[in-house]
Coordinates of C-alpha atoms and ligand atoms in Angstrom, one line a residue:
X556 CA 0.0 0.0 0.0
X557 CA 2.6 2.4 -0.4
X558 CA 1.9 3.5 -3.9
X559 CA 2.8 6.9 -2.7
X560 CA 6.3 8.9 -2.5
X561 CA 7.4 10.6 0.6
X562 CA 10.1 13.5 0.7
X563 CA 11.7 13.1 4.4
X564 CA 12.6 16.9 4.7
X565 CA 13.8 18.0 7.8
X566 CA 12.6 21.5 8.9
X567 CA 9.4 23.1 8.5
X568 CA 11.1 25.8 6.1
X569 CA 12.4 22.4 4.0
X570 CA 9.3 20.7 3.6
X571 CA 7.8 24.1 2.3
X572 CA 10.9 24.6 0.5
X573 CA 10.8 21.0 -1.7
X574 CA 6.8 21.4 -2.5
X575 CA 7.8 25.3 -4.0
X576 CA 10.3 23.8 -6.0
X577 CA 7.9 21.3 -7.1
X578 CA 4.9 23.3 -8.2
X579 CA 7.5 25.9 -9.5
X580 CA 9.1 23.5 -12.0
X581 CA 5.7 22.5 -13.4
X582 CA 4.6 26.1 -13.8
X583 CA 8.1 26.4 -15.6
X584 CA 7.5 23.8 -17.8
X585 CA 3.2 24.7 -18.6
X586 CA 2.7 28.1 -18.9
X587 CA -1.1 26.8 -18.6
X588 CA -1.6 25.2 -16.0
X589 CA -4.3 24.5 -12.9
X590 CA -3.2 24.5 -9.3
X591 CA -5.0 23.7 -6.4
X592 CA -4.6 25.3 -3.1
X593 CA -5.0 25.0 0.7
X594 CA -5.3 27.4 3.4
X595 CA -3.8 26.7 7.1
X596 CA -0.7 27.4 9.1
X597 CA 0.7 23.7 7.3
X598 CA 1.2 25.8 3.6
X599 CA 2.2 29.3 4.8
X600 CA 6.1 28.8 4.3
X601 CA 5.2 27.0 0.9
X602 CA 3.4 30.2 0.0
X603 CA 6.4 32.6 1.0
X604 CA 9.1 30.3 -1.3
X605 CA 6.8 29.8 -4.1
X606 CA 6.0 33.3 -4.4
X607 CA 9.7 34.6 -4.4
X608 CA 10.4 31.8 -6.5
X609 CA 8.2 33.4 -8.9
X610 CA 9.2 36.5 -9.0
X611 CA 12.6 36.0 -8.9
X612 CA 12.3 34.3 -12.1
X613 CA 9.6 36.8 -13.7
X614 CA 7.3 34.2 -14.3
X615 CA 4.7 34.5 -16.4
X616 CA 1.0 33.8 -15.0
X617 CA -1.5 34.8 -17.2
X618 CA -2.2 31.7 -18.0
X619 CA -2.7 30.6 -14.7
X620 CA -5.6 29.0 -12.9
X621 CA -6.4 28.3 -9.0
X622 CA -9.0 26.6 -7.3
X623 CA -9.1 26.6 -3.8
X624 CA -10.1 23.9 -1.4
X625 CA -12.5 25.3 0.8
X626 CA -13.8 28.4 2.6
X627 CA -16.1 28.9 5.9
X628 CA -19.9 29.7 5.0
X629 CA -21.0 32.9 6.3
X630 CA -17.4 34.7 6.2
X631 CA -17.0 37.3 3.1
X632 CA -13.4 38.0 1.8
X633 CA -13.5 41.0 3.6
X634 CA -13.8 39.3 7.1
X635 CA -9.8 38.7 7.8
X636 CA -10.3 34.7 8.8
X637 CA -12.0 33.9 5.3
X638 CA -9.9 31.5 3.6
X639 CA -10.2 34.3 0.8
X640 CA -8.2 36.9 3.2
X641 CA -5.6 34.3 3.8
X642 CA -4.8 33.6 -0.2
X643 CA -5.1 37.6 -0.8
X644 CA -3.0 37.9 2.3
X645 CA -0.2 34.9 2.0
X646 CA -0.1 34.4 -1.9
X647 CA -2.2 36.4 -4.5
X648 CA -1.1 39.7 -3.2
X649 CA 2.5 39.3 -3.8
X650 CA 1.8 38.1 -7.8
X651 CA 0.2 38.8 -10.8
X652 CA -2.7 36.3 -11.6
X653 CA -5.6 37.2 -13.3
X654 CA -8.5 37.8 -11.1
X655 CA -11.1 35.7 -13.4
X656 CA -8.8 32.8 -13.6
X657 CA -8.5 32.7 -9.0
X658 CA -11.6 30.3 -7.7
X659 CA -12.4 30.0 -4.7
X660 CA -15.8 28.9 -3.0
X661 CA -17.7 31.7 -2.1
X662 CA -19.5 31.2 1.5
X663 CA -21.7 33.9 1.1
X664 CA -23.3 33.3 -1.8
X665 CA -27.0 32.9 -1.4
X666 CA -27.4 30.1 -3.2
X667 CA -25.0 27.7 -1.7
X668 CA -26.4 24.6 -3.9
X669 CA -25.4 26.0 -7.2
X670 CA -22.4 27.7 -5.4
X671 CA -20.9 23.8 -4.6
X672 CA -22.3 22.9 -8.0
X673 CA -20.8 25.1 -10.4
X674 CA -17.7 25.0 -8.5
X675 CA -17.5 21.2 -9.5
X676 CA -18.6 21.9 -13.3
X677 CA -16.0 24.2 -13.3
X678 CA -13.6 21.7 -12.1
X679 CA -14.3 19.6 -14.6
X680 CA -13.9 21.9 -17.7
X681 CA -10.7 23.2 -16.2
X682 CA -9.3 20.4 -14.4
X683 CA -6.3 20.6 -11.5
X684 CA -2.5 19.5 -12.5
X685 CA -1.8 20.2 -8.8
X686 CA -3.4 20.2 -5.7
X687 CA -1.7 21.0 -2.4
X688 CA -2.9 20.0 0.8
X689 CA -2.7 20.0 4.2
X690 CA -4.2 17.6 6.6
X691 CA -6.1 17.9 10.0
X692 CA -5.3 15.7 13.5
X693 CA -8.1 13.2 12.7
X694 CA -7.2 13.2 9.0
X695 CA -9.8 15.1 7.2
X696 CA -8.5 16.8 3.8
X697 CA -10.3 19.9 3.2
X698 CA -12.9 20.3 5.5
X699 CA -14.1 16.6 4.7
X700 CA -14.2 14.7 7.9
X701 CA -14.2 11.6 9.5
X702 CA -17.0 8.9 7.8
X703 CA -17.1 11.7 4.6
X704 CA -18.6 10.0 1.5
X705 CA -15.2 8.5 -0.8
X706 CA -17.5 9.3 -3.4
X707 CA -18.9 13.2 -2.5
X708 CA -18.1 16.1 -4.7
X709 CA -18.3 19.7 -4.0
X710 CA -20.5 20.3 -1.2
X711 CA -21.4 22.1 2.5
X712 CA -20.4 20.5 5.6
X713 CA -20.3 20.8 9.3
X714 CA -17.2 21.2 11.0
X715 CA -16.6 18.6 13.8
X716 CA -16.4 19.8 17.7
X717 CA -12.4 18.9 17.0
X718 CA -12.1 21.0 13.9
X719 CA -13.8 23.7 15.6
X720 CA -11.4 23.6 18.4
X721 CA -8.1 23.3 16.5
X722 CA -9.3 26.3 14.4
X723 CA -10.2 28.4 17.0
X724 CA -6.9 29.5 17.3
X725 CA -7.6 32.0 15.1
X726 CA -10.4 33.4 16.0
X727 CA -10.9 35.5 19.3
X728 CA -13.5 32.9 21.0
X729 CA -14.7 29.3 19.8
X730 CA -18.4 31.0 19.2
X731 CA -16.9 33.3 16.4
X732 CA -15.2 29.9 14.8
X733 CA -18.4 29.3 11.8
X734 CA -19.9 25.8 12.3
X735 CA -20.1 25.3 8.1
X736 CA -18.2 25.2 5.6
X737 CA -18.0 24.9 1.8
X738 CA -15.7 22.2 0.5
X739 CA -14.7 20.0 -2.5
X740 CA -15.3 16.1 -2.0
X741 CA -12.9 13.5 -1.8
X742 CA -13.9 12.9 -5.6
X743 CA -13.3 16.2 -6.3
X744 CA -9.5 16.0 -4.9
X745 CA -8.8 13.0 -6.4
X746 CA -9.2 14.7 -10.0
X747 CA -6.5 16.2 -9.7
X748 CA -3.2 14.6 -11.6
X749 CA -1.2 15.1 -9.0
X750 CA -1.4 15.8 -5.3
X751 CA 1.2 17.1 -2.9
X752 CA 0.5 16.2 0.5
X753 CA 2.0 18.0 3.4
X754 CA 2.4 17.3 6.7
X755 CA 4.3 19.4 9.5
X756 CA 4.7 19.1 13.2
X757 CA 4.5 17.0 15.9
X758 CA 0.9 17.4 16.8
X759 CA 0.2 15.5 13.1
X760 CA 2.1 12.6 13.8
X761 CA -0.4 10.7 14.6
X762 CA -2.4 12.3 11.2
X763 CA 0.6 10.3 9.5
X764 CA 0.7 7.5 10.9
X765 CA -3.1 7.1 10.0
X766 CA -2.3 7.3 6.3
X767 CA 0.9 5.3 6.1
X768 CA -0.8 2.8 7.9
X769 CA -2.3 2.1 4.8
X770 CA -6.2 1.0 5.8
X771 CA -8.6 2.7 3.6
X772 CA -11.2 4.0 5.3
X773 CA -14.1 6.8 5.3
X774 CA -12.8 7.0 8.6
X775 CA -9.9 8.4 7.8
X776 CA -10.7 10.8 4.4
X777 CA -7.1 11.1 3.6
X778 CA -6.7 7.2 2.9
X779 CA -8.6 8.0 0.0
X780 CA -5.5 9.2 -1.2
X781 CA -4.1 5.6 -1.3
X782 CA -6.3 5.2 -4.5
X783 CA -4.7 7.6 -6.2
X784 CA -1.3 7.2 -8.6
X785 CA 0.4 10.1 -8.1
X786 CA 0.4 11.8 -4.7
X787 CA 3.7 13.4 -3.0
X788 CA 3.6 13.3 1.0
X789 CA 5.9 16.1 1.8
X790 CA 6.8 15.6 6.1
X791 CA 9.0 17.5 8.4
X792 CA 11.0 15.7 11.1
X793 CA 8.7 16.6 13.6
X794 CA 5.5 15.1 11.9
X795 CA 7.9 11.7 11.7
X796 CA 8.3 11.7 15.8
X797 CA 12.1 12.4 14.5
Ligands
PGA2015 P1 -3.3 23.5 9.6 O1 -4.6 22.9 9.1 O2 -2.4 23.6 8.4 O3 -3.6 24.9 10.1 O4 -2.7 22.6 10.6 C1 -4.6 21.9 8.2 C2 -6.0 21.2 8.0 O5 -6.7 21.2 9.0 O6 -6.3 20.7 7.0

Protein backbone atom coordinates (compact mmCIF):
# COMPACT_ATOMS: atom_id res chain seq x y z
CA UNK A 1 0.00 0.00 0.00
CA UNK A 2 2.60 2.45 -0.40
CA UNK A 3 1.92 3.47 -3.87
CA UNK A 4 2.81 6.91 -2.71
CA UNK A 5 6.30 8.92 -2.46
CA UNK A 6 7.41 10.56 0.62
CA UNK A 7 10.08 13.51 0.67
CA UNK A 8 11.73 13.10 4.38
CA UNK A 9 12.56 16.91 4.75
CA UNK A 10 13.82 17.97 7.80
CA UNK A 11 12.58 21.50 8.89
CA UNK A 12 9.45 23.08 8.47
CA UNK A 13 11.11 25.81 6.08
CA UNK A 14 12.39 22.41 4.04
CA UNK A 15 9.33 20.66 3.59
CA UNK A 16 7.82 24.07 2.28
CA UNK A 17 10.92 24.56 0.46
CA UNK A 18 10.80 21.00 -1.68
CA UNK A 19 6.80 21.36 -2.48
CA UNK A 20 7.84 25.27 -3.98
CA UNK A 21 10.29 23.77 -5.97
CA UNK A 22 7.86 21.26 -7.07
CA UNK A 23 4.87 23.31 -8.25
CA UNK A 24 7.46 25.86 -9.50
CA UNK A 25 9.12 23.55 -11.96
CA UNK A 26 5.70 22.52 -13.35
CA UNK A 27 4.55 26.13 -13.82
CA UNK A 28 8.07 26.39 -15.62
CA UNK A 29 7.50 23.79 -17.84
CA UNK A 30 3.20 24.70 -18.59
CA UNK A 31 2.67 28.12 -18.86
CA UNK A 32 -1.15 26.84 -18.56
CA UNK A 33 -1.64 25.23 -16.02
CA UNK A 34 -4.28 24.46 -12.90
CA UNK A 35 -3.20 24.52 -9.33
CA UNK A 36 -4.99 23.66 -6.37
CA UNK A 37 -4.58 25.33 -3.11
CA UNK A 38 -4.99 24.95 0.72
CA UNK A 39 -5.35 27.35 3.38
CA UNK A 40 -3.83 26.71 7.08
CA UNK A 41 -0.72 27.41 9.11
CA UNK A 42 0.67 23.75 7.31
CA UNK A 43 1.20 25.80 3.58
CA UNK A 44 2.22 29.25 4.78
CA UNK A 45 6.14 28.78 4.33
CA UNK A 46 5.17 27.00 0.92
CA UNK A 47 3.42 30.20 0.03
CA UNK A 48 6.41 32.56 1.04
CA UNK A 49 9.09 30.29 -1.27
CA UNK A 50 6.76 29.81 -4.09
CA UNK A 51 5.96 33.31 -4.43
CA UNK A 52 9.71 34.58 -4.37
CA UNK A 53 10.44 31.85 -6.46
CA UNK A 54 8.24 33.35 -8.94
CA UNK A 55 9.18 36.46 -8.99
CA UNK A 56 12.58 35.99 -8.87
CA UNK A 57 12.29 34.29 -12.08
CA UNK A 58 9.63 36.85 -13.67
CA UNK A 59 7.34 34.16 -14.30
CA UNK A 60 4.73 34.46 -16.38
CA UNK A 61 1.04 33.85 -14.95
CA UNK A 62 -1.51 34.79 -17.23
CA UNK A 63 -2.23 31.65 -18.00
CA UNK A 64 -2.68 30.62 -14.73
CA UNK A 65 -5.59 28.96 -12.90
CA UNK A 66 -6.36 28.34 -9.04
CA UNK A 67 -8.97 26.61 -7.25
CA UNK A 68 -9.10 26.61 -3.77
CA UNK A 69 -10.07 23.87 -1.36
CA UNK A 70 -12.53 25.27 0.81
CA UNK A 71 -13.80 28.42 2.56
CA UNK A 72 -16.07 28.86 5.89
CA UNK A 73 -19.86 29.68 5.04
CA UNK A 74 -20.99 32.93 6.33
CA UNK A 75 -17.37 34.69 6.22
CA UNK A 76 -16.96 37.30 3.10
CA UNK A 77 -13.42 38.03 1.79
CA UNK A 78 -13.45 41.02 3.57
CA UNK A 79 -13.76 39.30 7.14
CA UNK A 80 -9.82 38.69 7.78
CA UNK A 81 -10.35 34.67 8.76
CA UNK A 82 -12.02 33.92 5.30
CA UNK A 83 -9.91 31.47 3.64
CA UNK A 84 -10.23 34.28 0.81
CA UNK A 85 -8.21 36.88 3.17
CA UNK A 86 -5.64 34.29 3.84
CA UNK A 87 -4.84 33.65 -0.17
CA UNK A 88 -5.08 37.64 -0.83
CA UNK A 89 -2.97 37.91 2.33
CA UNK A 90 -0.22 34.89 2.01
CA UNK A 91 -0.13 34.36 -1.93
CA UNK A 92 -2.16 36.42 -4.55
CA UNK A 93 -1.13 39.71 -3.25
CA UNK A 94 2.54 39.35 -3.83
CA UNK A 95 1.82 38.08 -7.80
CA UNK A 96 0.24 38.81 -10.79
CA UNK A 97 -2.72 36.29 -11.64
CA UNK A 98 -5.63 37.16 -13.26
CA UNK A 99 -8.47 37.79 -11.08
CA UNK A 100 -11.12 35.70 -13.39
CA UNK A 101 -8.81 32.83 -13.57
CA UNK A 102 -8.47 32.71 -8.96
CA UNK A 103 -11.56 30.31 -7.66
CA UNK A 104 -12.36 30.03 -4.69
CA UNK A 105 -15.77 28.93 -2.99
CA UNK A 106 -17.71 31.66 -2.09
CA UNK A 107 -19.48 31.23 1.45
CA UNK A 108 -21.69 33.91 1.10
CA UNK A 109 -23.34 33.25 -1.78
CA UNK A 110 -27.03 32.94 -1.45
CA UNK A 111 -27.45 30.07 -3.25
CA UNK A 112 -24.97 27.68 -1.66
CA UNK A 113 -26.42 24.60 -3.90
CA UNK A 114 -25.41 26.00 -7.15
CA UNK A 115 -22.44 27.66 -5.42
CA UNK A 116 -20.95 23.78 -4.59
CA UNK A 117 -22.28 22.95 -7.97
CA UNK A 118 -20.82 25.08 -10.36
CA UNK A 119 -17.74 24.96 -8.52
CA UNK A 120 -17.54 21.18 -9.51
CA UNK A 121 -18.59 21.89 -13.26
CA UNK A 122 -16.00 24.22 -13.29
CA UNK A 123 -13.55 21.66 -12.13
CA UNK A 124 -14.33 19.56 -14.64
CA UNK A 125 -13.94 21.92 -17.74
CA UNK A 126 -10.66 23.19 -16.25
CA UNK A 127 -9.29 20.44 -14.42
CA UNK A 128 -6.30 20.56 -11.46
CA UNK A 129 -2.55 19.55 -12.51
CA UNK A 130 -1.77 20.16 -8.81
CA UNK A 131 -3.40 20.22 -5.72
CA UNK A 132 -1.72 21.03 -2.45
CA UNK A 133 -2.87 20.04 0.81
CA UNK A 134 -2.71 20.03 4.23
CA UNK A 135 -4.25 17.63 6.61
CA UNK A 136 -6.13 17.94 10.00
CA UNK A 137 -5.34 15.71 13.53
CA UNK A 138 -8.06 13.16 12.73
CA UNK A 139 -7.18 13.21 9.04
CA UNK A 140 -9.77 15.11 7.20
CA UNK A 141 -8.54 16.82 3.80
CA UNK A 142 -10.33 19.88 3.16
CA UNK A 143 -12.95 20.33 5.46
CA UNK A 144 -14.12 16.57 4.68
CA UNK A 145 -14.21 14.71 7.89
CA UNK A 146 -14.20 11.58 9.51
CA UNK A 147 -17.04 8.92 7.84
CA UNK A 148 -17.13 11.73 4.59
CA UNK A 149 -18.58 9.95 1.54
CA UNK A 150 -15.18 8.54 -0.78
CA UNK A 151 -17.49 9.33 -3.43
CA UNK A 152 -18.89 13.23 -2.50
CA UNK A 153 -18.14 16.14 -4.71
CA UNK A 154 -18.25 19.66 -4.02
CA UNK A 155 -20.53 20.27 -1.23
CA UNK A 156 -21.43 22.07 2.49
CA UNK A 157 -20.36 20.55 5.62
CA UNK A 158 -20.34 20.78 9.27
CA UNK A 159 -17.22 21.23 11.02
CA UNK A 160 -16.65 18.55 13.78
CA UNK A 161 -16.43 19.82 17.70
CA UNK A 162 -12.37 18.89 17.00
CA UNK A 163 -12.06 21.05 13.94
CA UNK A 164 -13.84 23.69 15.58
CA UNK A 165 -11.35 23.65 18.41
CA UNK A 166 -8.12 23.30 16.48
CA UNK A 167 -9.31 26.27 14.36
CA UNK A 168 -10.23 28.44 16.97
CA UNK A 169 -6.87 29.52 17.31
CA UNK A 170 -7.59 31.99 15.07
CA UNK A 171 -10.39 33.45 16.00
CA UNK A 172 -10.87 35.54 19.29
CA UNK A 173 -13.46 32.92 21.02
CA UNK A 174 -14.66 29.28 19.77
CA UNK A 175 -18.44 31.03 19.19
CA UNK A 176 -16.93 33.25 16.39
CA UNK A 177 -15.18 29.94 14.79
CA UNK A 178 -18.38 29.30 11.84
CA UNK A 179 -19.90 25.81 12.27
CA UNK A 180 -20.06 25.26 8.05
CA UNK A 181 -18.20 25.22 5.64
CA UNK A 182 -17.97 24.87 1.83
CA UNK A 183 -15.69 22.22 0.45
CA UNK A 184 -14.71 19.95 -2.46
CA UNK A 185 -15.27 16.09 -2.03
CA UNK A 186 -12.89 13.51 -1.79
CA UNK A 187 -13.89 12.93 -5.61
CA UNK A 188 -13.28 16.18 -6.29
CA UNK A 189 -9.51 16.04 -4.90
CA UNK A 190 -8.81 12.95 -6.41
CA UNK A 191 -9.22 14.68 -9.97
CA UNK A 192 -6.50 16.16 -9.70
CA UNK A 193 -3.21 14.63 -11.63
CA UNK A 194 -1.25 15.12 -8.96
CA UNK A 195 -1.42 15.78 -5.27
CA UNK A 196 1.23 17.10 -2.89
CA UNK A 197 0.55 16.21 0.51
CA UNK A 198 2.03 17.99 3.36
CA UNK A 199 2.41 17.32 6.66
CA UNK A 200 4.32 19.39 9.49
CA UNK A 201 4.74 19.06 13.17
CA UNK A 202 4.54 16.95 15.90
CA UNK A 203 0.92 17.38 16.78
CA UNK A 204 0.20 15.53 13.07
CA UNK A 205 2.06 12.61 13.76
CA UNK A 206 -0.39 10.72 14.57
CA UNK A 207 -2.41 12.25 11.18
CA UNK A 208 0.59 10.25 9.46
CA UNK A 209 0.69 7.49 10.89
CA UNK A 210 -3.11 7.13 9.98
CA UNK A 211 -2.32 7.27 6.27
CA UNK A 212 0.93 5.25 6.07
CA UNK A 213 -0.77 2.83 7.95
CA UNK A 214 -2.29 2.13 4.83
CA UNK A 215 -6.24 0.96 5.77
CA UNK A 216 -8.60 2.69 3.64
CA UNK A 217 -11.21 3.99 5.33
CA UNK A 218 -14.06 6.81 5.33
CA UNK A 219 -12.85 7.00 8.65
CA UNK A 220 -9.93 8.40 7.82
CA UNK A 221 -10.74 10.80 4.44
CA UNK A 222 -7.07 11.08 3.59
CA UNK A 223 -6.74 7.24 2.88
CA UNK A 224 -8.59 8.05 0.04
CA UNK A 225 -5.48 9.25 -1.19
CA UNK A 226 -4.13 5.58 -1.35
CA UNK A 227 -6.33 5.18 -4.46
CA UNK A 228 -4.65 7.59 -6.24
CA UNK A 229 -1.30 7.19 -8.62
CA UNK A 230 0.40 10.14 -8.11
CA UNK A 231 0.44 11.81 -4.65
CA UNK A 232 3.67 13.37 -3.00
CA UNK A 233 3.64 13.35 0.95
CA UNK A 234 5.90 16.12 1.77
CA UNK A 235 6.79 15.57 6.14
CA UNK A 236 8.96 17.53 8.40
CA UNK A 237 11.01 15.75 11.15
CA UNK A 238 8.70 16.59 13.59
CA UNK A 239 5.53 15.11 11.87
CA UNK A 240 7.95 11.70 11.66
CA UNK A 241 8.34 11.71 15.77
CA UNK A 242 12.06 12.38 14.47
P1 LIG B 1 -3.26 23.52 9.57
O1 LIG B 1 -4.63 22.90 9.06
O2 LIG B 1 -2.36 23.58 8.35
O3 LIG B 1 -3.59 24.89 10.06
O4 LIG B 1 -2.74 22.62 10.62
C1 LIG B 1 -4.61 21.86 8.16
C2 LIG B 1 -5.99 21.25 8.05
O5 LIG B 1 -6.75 21.24 9.04
O6 LIG B 1 -6.33 20.74 6.97
Amino acid sequence: MTNFKEIKANTYEDMSNEAATIIFDALKESKQFSLGLATGSTPEGMYDALAKKINEANLDLSELTTFNLDEYVGLDESNDQSYHYFMEKHFFSKLDIPQENVHILDGVAEDLQKEVEDYEALIDEVGIDIQVLGIGRNGHIAFNEPGTDFNSLTHKVQLTDETIEDNSRFFESIEDVPTEAVSMGLQTIMKAKTIILLISGDNKKNARDLFISGEITEDIPVSILHNHDNVILITDSAARGE
